[in-house]
Backbone as JSON, one array per atom type, in Angstrom:
{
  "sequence": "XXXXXXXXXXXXXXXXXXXXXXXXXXXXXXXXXXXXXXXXXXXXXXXXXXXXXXXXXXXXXXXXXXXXXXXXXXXXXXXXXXXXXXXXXXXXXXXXXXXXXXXXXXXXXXXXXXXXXXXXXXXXXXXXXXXX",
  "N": [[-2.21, 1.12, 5.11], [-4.04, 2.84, 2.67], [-7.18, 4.43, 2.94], [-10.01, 3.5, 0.97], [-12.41, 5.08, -0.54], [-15.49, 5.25, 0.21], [-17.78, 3.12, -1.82], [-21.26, 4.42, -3.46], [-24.62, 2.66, -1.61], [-25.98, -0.5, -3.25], [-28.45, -1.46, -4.1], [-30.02, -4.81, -4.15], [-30.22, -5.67, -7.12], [-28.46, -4.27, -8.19], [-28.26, -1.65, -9.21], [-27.67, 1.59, -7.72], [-29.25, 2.54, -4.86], [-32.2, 4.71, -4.46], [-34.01, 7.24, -3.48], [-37.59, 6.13, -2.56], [-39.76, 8.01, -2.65], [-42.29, 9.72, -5.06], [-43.05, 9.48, -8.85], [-43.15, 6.25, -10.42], [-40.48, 4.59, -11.39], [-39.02, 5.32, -14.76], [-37.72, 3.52, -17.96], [-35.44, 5.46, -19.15], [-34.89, 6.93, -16.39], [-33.72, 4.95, -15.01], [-31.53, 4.3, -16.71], [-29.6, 6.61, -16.72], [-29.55, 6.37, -13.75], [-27.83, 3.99, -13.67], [-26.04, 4.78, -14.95], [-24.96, 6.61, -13.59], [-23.92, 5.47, -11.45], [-21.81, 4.51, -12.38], [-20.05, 6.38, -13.07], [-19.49, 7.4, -10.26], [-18.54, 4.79, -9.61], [-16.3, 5.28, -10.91], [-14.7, 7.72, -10.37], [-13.79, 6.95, -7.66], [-12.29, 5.11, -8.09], [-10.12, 6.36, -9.56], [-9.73, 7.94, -7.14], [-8.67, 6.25, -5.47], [-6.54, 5.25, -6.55], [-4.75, 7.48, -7.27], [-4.47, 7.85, -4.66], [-2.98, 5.56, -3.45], [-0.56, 6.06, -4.83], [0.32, 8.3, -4.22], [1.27, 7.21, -1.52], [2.79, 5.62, -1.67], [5.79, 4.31, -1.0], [9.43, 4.22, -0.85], [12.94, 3.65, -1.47], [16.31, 3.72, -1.06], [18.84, 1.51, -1.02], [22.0, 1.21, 1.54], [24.1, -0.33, 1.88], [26.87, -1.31, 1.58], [28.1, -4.31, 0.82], [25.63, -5.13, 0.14], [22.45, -5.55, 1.02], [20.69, -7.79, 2.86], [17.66, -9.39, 2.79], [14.95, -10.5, 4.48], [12.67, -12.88, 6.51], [11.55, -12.16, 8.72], [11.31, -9.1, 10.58], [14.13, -9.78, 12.0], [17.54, -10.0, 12.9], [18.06, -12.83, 13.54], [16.4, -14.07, 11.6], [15.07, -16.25, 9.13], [17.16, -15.57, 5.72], [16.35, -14.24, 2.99], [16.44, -13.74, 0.24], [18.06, -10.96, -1.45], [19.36, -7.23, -2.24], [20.93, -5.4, -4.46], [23.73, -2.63, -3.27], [22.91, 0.8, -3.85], [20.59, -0.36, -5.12], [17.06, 0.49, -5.85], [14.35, 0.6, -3.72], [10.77, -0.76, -2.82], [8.71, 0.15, -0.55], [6.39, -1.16, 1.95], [5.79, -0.1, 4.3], [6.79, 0.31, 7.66], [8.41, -0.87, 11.1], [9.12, -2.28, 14.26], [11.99, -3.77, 15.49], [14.61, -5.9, 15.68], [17.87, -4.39, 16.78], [19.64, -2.72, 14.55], [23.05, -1.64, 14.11], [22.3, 0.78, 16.34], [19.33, 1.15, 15.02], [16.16, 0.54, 15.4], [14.2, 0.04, 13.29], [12.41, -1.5, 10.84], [11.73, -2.39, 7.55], [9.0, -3.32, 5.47], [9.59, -4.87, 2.49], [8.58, -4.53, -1.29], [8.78, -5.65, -3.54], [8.87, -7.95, -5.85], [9.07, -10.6, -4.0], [7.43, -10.27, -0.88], [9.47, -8.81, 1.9], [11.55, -8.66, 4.38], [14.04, -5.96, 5.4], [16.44, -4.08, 6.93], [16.09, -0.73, 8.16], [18.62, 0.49, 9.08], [20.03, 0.36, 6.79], [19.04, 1.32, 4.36], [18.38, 4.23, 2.62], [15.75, 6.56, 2.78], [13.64, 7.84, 0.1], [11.95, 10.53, -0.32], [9.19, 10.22, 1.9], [9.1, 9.76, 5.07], [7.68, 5.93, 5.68], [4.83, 4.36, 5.94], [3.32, 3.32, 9.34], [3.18, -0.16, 9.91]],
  "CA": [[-2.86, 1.08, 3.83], [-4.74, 4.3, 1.92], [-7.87, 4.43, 2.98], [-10.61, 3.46, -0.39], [-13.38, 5.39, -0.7], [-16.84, 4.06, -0.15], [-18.96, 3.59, -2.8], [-22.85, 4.22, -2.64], [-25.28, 2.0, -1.28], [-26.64, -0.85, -4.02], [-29.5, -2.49, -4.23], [-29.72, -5.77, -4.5], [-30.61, -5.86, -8.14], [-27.12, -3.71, -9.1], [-28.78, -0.27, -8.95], [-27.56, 2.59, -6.31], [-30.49, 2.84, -3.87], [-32.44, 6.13, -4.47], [-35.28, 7.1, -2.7], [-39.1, 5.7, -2.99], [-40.91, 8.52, -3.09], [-42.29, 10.45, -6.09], [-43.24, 8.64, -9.69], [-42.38, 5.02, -10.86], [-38.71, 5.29, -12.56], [-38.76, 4.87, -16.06], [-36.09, 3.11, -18.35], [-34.49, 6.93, -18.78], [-34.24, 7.12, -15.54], [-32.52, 3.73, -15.11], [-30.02, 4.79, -17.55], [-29.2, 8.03, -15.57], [-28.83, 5.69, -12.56], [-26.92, 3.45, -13.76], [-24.34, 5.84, -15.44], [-23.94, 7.47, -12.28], [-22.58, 4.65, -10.37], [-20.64, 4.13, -13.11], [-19.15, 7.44, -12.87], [-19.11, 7.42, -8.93], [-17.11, 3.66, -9.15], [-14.69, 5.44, -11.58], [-14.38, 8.6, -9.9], [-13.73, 6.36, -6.66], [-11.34, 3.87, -8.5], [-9.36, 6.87, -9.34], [-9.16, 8.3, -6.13], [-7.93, 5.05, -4.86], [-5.26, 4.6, -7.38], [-3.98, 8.44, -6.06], [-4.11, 7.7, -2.88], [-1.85, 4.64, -3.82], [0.28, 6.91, -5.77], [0.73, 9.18, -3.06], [1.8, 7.09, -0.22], [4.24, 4.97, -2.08], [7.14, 4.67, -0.37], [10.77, 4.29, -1.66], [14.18, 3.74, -0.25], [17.62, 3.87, -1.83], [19.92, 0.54, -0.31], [23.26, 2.04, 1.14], [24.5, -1.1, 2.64], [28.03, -1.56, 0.28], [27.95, -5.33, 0.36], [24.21, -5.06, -0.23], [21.39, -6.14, 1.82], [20.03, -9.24, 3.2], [16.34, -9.17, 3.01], [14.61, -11.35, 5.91], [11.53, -13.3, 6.72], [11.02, -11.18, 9.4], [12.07, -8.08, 10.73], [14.91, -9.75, 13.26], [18.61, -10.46, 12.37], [18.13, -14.01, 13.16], [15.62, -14.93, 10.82], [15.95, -16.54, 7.2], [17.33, -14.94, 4.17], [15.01, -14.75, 1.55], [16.46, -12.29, -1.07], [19.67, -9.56, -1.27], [19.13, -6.18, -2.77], [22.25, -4.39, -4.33], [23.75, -1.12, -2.95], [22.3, 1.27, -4.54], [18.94, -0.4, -5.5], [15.71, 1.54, -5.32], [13.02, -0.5, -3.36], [9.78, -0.79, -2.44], [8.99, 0.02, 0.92], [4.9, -0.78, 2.14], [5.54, 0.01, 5.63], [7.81, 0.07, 8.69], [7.61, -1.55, 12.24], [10.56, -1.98, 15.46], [13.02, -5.32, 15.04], [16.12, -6.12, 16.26], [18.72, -3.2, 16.96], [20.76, -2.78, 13.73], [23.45, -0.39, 14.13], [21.33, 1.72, 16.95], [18.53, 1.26, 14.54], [15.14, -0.94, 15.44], [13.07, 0.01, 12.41], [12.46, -2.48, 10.09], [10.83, -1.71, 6.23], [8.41, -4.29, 4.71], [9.96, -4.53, 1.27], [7.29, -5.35, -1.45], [9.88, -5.73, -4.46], [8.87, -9.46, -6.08], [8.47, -11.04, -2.52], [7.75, -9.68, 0.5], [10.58, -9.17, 2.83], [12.34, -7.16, 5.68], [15.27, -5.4, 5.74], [16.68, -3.4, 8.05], [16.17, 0.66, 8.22], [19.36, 1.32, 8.98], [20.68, 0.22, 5.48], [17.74, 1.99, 3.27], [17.85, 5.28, 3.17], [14.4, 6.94, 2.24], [13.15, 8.77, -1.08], [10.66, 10.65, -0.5], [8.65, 10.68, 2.6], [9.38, 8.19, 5.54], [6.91, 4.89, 5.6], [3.89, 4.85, 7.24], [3.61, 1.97, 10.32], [2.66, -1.0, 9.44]],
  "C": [[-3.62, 2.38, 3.62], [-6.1, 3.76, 2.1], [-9.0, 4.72, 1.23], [-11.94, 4.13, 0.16], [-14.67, 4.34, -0.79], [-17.65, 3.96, -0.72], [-20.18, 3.52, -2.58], [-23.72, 2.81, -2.13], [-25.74, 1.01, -2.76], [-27.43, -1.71, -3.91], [-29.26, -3.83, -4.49], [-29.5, -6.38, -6.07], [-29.02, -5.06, -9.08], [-27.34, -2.48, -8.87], [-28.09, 0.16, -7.95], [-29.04, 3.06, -6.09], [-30.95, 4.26, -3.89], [-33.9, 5.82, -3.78], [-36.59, 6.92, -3.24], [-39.94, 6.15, -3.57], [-41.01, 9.25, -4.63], [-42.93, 9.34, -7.15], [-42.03, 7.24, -9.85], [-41.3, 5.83, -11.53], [-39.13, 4.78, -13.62], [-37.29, 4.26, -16.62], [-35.38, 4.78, -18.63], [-33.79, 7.09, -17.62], [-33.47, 6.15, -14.94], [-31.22, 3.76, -15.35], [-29.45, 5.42, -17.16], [-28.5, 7.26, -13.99], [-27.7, 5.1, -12.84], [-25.35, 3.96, -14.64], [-24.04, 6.29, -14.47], [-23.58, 6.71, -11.56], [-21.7, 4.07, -10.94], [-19.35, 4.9, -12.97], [-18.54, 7.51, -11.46], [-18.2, 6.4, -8.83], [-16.17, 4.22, -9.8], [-13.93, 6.35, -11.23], [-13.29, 7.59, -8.72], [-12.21, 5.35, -7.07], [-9.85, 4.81, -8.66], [-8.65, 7.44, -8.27], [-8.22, 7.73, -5.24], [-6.4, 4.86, -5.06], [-4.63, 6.28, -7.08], [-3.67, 8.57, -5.1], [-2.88, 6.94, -2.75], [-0.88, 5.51, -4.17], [1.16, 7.54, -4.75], [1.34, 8.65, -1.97], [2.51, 5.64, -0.81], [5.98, 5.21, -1.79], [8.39, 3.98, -1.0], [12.12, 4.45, -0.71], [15.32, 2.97, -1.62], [19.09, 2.18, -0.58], [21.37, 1.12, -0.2], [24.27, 0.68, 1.78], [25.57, -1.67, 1.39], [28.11, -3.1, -0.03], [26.32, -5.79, 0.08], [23.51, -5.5, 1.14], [20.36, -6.8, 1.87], [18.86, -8.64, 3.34], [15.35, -10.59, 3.63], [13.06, -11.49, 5.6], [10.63, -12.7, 7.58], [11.55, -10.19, 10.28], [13.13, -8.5, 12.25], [15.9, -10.51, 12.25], [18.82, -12.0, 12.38], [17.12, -14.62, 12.44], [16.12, -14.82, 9.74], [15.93, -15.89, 6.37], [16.4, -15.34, 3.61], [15.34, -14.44, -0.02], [18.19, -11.52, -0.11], [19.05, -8.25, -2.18], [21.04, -5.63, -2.79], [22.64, -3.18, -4.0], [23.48, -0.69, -4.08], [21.26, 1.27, -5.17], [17.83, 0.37, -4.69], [14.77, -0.07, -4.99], [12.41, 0.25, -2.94], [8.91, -0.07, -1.06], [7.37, 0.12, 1.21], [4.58, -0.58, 3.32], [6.38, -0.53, 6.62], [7.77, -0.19, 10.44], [8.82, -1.59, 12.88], [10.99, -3.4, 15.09], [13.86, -5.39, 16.17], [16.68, -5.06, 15.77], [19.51, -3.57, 15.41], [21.63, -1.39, 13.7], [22.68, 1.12, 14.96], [19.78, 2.29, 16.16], [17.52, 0.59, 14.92], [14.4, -0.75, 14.75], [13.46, -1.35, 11.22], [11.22, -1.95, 8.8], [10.47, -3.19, 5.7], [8.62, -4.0, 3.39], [8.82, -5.55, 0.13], [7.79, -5.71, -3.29], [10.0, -7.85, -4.57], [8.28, -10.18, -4.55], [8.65, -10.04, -2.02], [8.58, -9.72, 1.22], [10.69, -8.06, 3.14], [13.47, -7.18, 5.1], [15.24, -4.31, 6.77], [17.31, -1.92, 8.19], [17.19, 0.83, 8.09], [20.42, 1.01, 7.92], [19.69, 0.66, 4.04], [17.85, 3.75, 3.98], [16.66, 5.73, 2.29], [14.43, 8.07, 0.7], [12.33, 9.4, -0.95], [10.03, 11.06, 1.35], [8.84, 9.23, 3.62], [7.72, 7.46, 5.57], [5.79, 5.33, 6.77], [4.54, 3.1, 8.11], [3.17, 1.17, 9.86], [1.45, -1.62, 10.86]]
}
């Protein structure tokens, strides 16, 4: 998963926690606060949703009668799903299985349900998967 940014500290009351000293806050300075953790959650929300962006993974199905997509990454577990050659999927991360074709990776496909298939019928778009 993409690590989310952490947003500041907040008070119990909603506020981001600023320090004690100096004069009482006024409502001005309230307002000032509370726009800036507005800005900091949106800054933050974006960064998130790039991060996402960025480590979206993708895989091209080359498997000509298509491919079975599994409960879990081993040839004897249950169908769940098929993908047609040539469909673009999902892919949120890849882990070892059962041998397919001198292959043991297995891709968590995230396309409607969750399901496995099996690396060596996906080939990649992009950048290979992180581990799961």
């Amino acid at each position: 998963m993409a690590a989310v940014p952490t947003p500041p500290p907040v008070s119990w009351n909603g506020h981001v926690d600023t320090p004690t000293e100096g004069p009482a806050p006024t409502d001005a300075d309230e307002a000032t606060e509370t726009t800036g953790a507005t800005e900091v959650t949106e800054v933050a929300e974006n960064e998130a949703e790039a991060a996402a962006a960025a480590h979206e993974y993708k895989g091209r199905v080359i498997a000509r009668s298509g491919l079975l997509l599994r409960d879990r990454p081993t040839r004897s577990s249950r169908v769940i799903g098929t993908a047609a050659y040539g469909q673009i999927v999902h892919i949120f991360c890849k882990t070892r299985g059962d041998n397919v074709n001198g292959n043991d990776r297995w891709y968590l496909l995230t396309d409607g349900n969750w399901a496995w298939g099996s690396a060596a019928y996906i080939e990649n778009i992009g950048q290979a998967p992180r581990w799961c």
